[in-house]
PDB file of C-alpha atoms in Angstrom:
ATOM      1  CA  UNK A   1     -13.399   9.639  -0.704  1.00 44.00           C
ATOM      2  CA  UNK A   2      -9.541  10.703   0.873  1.00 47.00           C
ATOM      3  CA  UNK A   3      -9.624  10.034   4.661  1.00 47.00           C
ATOM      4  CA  UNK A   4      -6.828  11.746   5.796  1.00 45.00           C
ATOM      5  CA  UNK A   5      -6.174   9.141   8.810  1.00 45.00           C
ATOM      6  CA  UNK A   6      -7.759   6.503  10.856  1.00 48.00           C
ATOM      7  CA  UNK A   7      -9.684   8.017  13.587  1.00 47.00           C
ATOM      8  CA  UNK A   8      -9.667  11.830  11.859  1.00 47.00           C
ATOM      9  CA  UNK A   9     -11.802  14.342  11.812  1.00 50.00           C
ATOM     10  CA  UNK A  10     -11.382  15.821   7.989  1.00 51.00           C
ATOM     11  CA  UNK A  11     -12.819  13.765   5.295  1.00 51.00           C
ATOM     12  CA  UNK A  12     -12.548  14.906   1.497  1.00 52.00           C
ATOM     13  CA  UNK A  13     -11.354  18.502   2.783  1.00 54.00           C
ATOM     14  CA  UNK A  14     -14.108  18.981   5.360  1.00 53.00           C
ATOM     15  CA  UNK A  15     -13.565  19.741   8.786  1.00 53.00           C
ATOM     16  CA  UNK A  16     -15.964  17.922  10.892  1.00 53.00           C
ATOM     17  CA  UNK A  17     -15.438  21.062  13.125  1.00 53.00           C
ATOM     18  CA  UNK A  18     -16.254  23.420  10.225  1.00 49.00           C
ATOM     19  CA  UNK A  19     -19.785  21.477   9.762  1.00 49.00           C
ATOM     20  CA  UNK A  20     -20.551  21.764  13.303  1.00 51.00           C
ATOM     21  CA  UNK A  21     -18.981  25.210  13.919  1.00 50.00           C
ATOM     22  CA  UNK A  22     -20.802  28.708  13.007  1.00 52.00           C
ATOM     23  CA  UNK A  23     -22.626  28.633   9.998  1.00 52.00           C
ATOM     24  CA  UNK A  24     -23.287  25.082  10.475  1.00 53.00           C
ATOM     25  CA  UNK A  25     -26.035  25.295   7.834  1.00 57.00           C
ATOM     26  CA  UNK A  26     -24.014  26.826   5.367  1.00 59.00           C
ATOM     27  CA  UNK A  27     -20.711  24.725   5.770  1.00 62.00           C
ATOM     28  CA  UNK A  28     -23.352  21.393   6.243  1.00 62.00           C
ATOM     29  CA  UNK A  29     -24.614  22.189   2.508  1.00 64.00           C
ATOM     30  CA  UNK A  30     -21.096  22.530   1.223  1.00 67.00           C
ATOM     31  CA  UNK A  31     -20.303  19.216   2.744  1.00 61.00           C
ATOM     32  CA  UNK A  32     -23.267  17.362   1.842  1.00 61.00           C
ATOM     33  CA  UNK A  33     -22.146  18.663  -1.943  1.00 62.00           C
ATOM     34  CA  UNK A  34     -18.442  17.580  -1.557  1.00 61.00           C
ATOM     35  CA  UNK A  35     -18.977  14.371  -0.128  1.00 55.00           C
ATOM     36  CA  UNK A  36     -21.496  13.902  -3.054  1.00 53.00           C
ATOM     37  CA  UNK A  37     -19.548  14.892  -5.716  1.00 54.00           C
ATOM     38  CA  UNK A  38     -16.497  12.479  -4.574  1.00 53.00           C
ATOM     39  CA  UNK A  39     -18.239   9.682  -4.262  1.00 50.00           C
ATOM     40  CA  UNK A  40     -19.314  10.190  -7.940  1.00 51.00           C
ATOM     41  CA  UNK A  41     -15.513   9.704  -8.635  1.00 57.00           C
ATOM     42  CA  UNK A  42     -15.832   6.203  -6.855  1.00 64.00           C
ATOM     43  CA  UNK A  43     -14.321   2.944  -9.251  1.00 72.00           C
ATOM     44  CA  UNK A  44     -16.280   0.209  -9.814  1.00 84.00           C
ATOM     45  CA  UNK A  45     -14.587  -2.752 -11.296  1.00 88.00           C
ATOM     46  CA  UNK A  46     -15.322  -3.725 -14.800  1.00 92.00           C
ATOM     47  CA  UNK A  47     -13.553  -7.187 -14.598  1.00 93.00           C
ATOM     48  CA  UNK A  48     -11.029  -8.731 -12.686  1.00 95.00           C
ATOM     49  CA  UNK A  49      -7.734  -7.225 -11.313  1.00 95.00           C
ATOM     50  CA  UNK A  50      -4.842  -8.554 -12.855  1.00 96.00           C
ATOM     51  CA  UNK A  51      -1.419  -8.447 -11.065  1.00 96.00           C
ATOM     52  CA  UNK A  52       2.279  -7.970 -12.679  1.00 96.00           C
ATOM     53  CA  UNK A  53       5.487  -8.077 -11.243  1.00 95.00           C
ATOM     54  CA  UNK A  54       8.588  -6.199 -12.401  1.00 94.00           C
ATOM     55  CA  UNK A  55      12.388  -7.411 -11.668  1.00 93.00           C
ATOM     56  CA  UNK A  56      12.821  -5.581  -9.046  1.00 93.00           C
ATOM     57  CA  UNK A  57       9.966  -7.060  -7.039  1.00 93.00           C
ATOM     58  CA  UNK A  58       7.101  -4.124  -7.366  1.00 95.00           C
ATOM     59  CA  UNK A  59       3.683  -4.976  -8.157  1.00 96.00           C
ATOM     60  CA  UNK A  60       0.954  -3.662 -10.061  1.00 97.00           C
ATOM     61  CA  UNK A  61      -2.504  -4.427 -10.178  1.00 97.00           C
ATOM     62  CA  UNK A  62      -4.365  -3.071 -12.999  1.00 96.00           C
ATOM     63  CA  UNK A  63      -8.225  -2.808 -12.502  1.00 95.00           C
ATOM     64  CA  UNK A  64     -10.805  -1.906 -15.282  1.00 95.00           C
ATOM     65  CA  UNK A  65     -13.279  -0.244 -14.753  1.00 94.00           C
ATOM     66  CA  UNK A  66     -15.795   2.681 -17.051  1.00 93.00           C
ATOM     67  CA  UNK A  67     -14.759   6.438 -17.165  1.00 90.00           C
ATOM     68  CA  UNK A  68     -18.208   7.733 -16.298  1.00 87.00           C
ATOM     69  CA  UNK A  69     -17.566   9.306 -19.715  1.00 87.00           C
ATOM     70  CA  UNK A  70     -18.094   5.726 -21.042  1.00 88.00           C
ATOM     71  CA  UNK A  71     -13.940   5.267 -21.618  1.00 91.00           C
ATOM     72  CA  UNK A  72     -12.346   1.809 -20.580  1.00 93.00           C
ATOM     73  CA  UNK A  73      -9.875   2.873 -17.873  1.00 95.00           C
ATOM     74  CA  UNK A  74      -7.375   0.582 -15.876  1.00 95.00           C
ATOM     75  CA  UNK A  75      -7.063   1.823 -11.702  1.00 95.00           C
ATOM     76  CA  UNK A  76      -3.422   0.998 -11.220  1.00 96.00           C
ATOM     77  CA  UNK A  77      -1.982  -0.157  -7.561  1.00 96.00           C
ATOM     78  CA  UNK A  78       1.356  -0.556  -7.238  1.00 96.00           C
ATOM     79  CA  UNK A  79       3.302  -1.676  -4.155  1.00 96.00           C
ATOM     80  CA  UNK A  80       6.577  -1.669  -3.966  1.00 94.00           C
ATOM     81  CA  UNK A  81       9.116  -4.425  -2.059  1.00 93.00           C
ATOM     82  CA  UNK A  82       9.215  -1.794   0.908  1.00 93.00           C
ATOM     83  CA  UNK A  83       5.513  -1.561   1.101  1.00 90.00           C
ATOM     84  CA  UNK A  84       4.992   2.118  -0.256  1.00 92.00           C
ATOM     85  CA  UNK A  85       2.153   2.419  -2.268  1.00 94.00           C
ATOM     86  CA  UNK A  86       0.681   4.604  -5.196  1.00 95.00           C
ATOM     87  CA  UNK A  87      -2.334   4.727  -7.099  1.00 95.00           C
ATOM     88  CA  UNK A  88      -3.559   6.155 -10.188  1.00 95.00           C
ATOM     89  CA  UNK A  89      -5.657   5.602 -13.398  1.00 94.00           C
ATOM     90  CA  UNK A  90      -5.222   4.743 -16.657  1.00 94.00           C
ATOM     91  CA  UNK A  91      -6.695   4.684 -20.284  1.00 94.00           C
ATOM     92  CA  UNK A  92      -6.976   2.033 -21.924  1.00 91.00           C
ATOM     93  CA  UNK A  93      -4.935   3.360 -24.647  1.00 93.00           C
ATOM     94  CA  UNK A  94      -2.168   4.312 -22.273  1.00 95.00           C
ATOM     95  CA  UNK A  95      -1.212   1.129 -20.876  1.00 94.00           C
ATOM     96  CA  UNK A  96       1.001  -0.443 -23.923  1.00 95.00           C
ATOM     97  CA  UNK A  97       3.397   2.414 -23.314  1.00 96.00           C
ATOM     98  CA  UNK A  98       3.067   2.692 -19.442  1.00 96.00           C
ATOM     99  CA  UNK A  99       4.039  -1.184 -19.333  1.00 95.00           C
ATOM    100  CA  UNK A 100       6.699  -0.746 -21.537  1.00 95.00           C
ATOM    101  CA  UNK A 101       8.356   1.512 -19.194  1.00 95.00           C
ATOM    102  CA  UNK A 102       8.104   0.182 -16.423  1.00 94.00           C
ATOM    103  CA  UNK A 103       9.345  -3.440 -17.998  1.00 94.00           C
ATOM    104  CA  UNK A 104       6.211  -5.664 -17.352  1.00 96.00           C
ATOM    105  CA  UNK A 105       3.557  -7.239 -19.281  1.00 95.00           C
ATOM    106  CA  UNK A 106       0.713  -5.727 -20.580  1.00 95.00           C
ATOM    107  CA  UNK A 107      -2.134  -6.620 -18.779  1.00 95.00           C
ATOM    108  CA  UNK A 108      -4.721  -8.735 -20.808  1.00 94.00           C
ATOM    109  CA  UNK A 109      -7.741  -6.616 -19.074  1.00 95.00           C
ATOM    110  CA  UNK A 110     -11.413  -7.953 -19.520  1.00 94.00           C
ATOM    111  CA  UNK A 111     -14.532  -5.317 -19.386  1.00 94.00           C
ATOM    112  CA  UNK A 112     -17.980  -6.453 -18.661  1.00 90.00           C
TER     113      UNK A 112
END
């Protein structure tokens, strides 16, 4: 689930202010069903994370894990030398040309 901050008040769009406010009932059932439906989107590793550097010093971890569609995906960290830090995902079938871009190995990936 996105947490907009340490210490916030909005999770995964939701005021916590809307949920308490008027309608409380209301907004409390379309909270209960957004929270829900995010945490369906939740990865759950598949193997271990294997890490590759590029020559300028960025990393990426690829990740595997199972599309809930039954697809081999790869959840891709990267971090770069100043510490900024992306994420997204992957298929399987993707990664041969993602890794050529970028310059790095491809990832020998293992799915359990």
């Amino acid at each position: 689930m996105p947490v907009d901050g340490i210490g916030t008040q909005r999770i995964a769009d939701i005021s916590v202010n809307n949920v308490q406010g008027n309608g409380g009932g209301a907004a409390l059932g379309n909270a209960m069903n957004t929270l829900s439906g995010a945490s369906g989107k939740a990865v759950t590793p598949a193997g271990p994370t294997v890490t590759e550097r590029d020559s300028a010093g960025r990393s990426y971890a690829f990740t595997p894990y199972y599309a809930n569609t039954g697809n081999k995906m790869a959840y891709l960290e990267t971090r770069s030398p100043s510490g900024v830090v992306s994420h997204m995902s992957l298929k399987q079938e993707q990664l041969d040309a993602y890794c050529f871009r970028k310059g790095i190995s491809v990832p020998n990936l293992q799915y359990s």
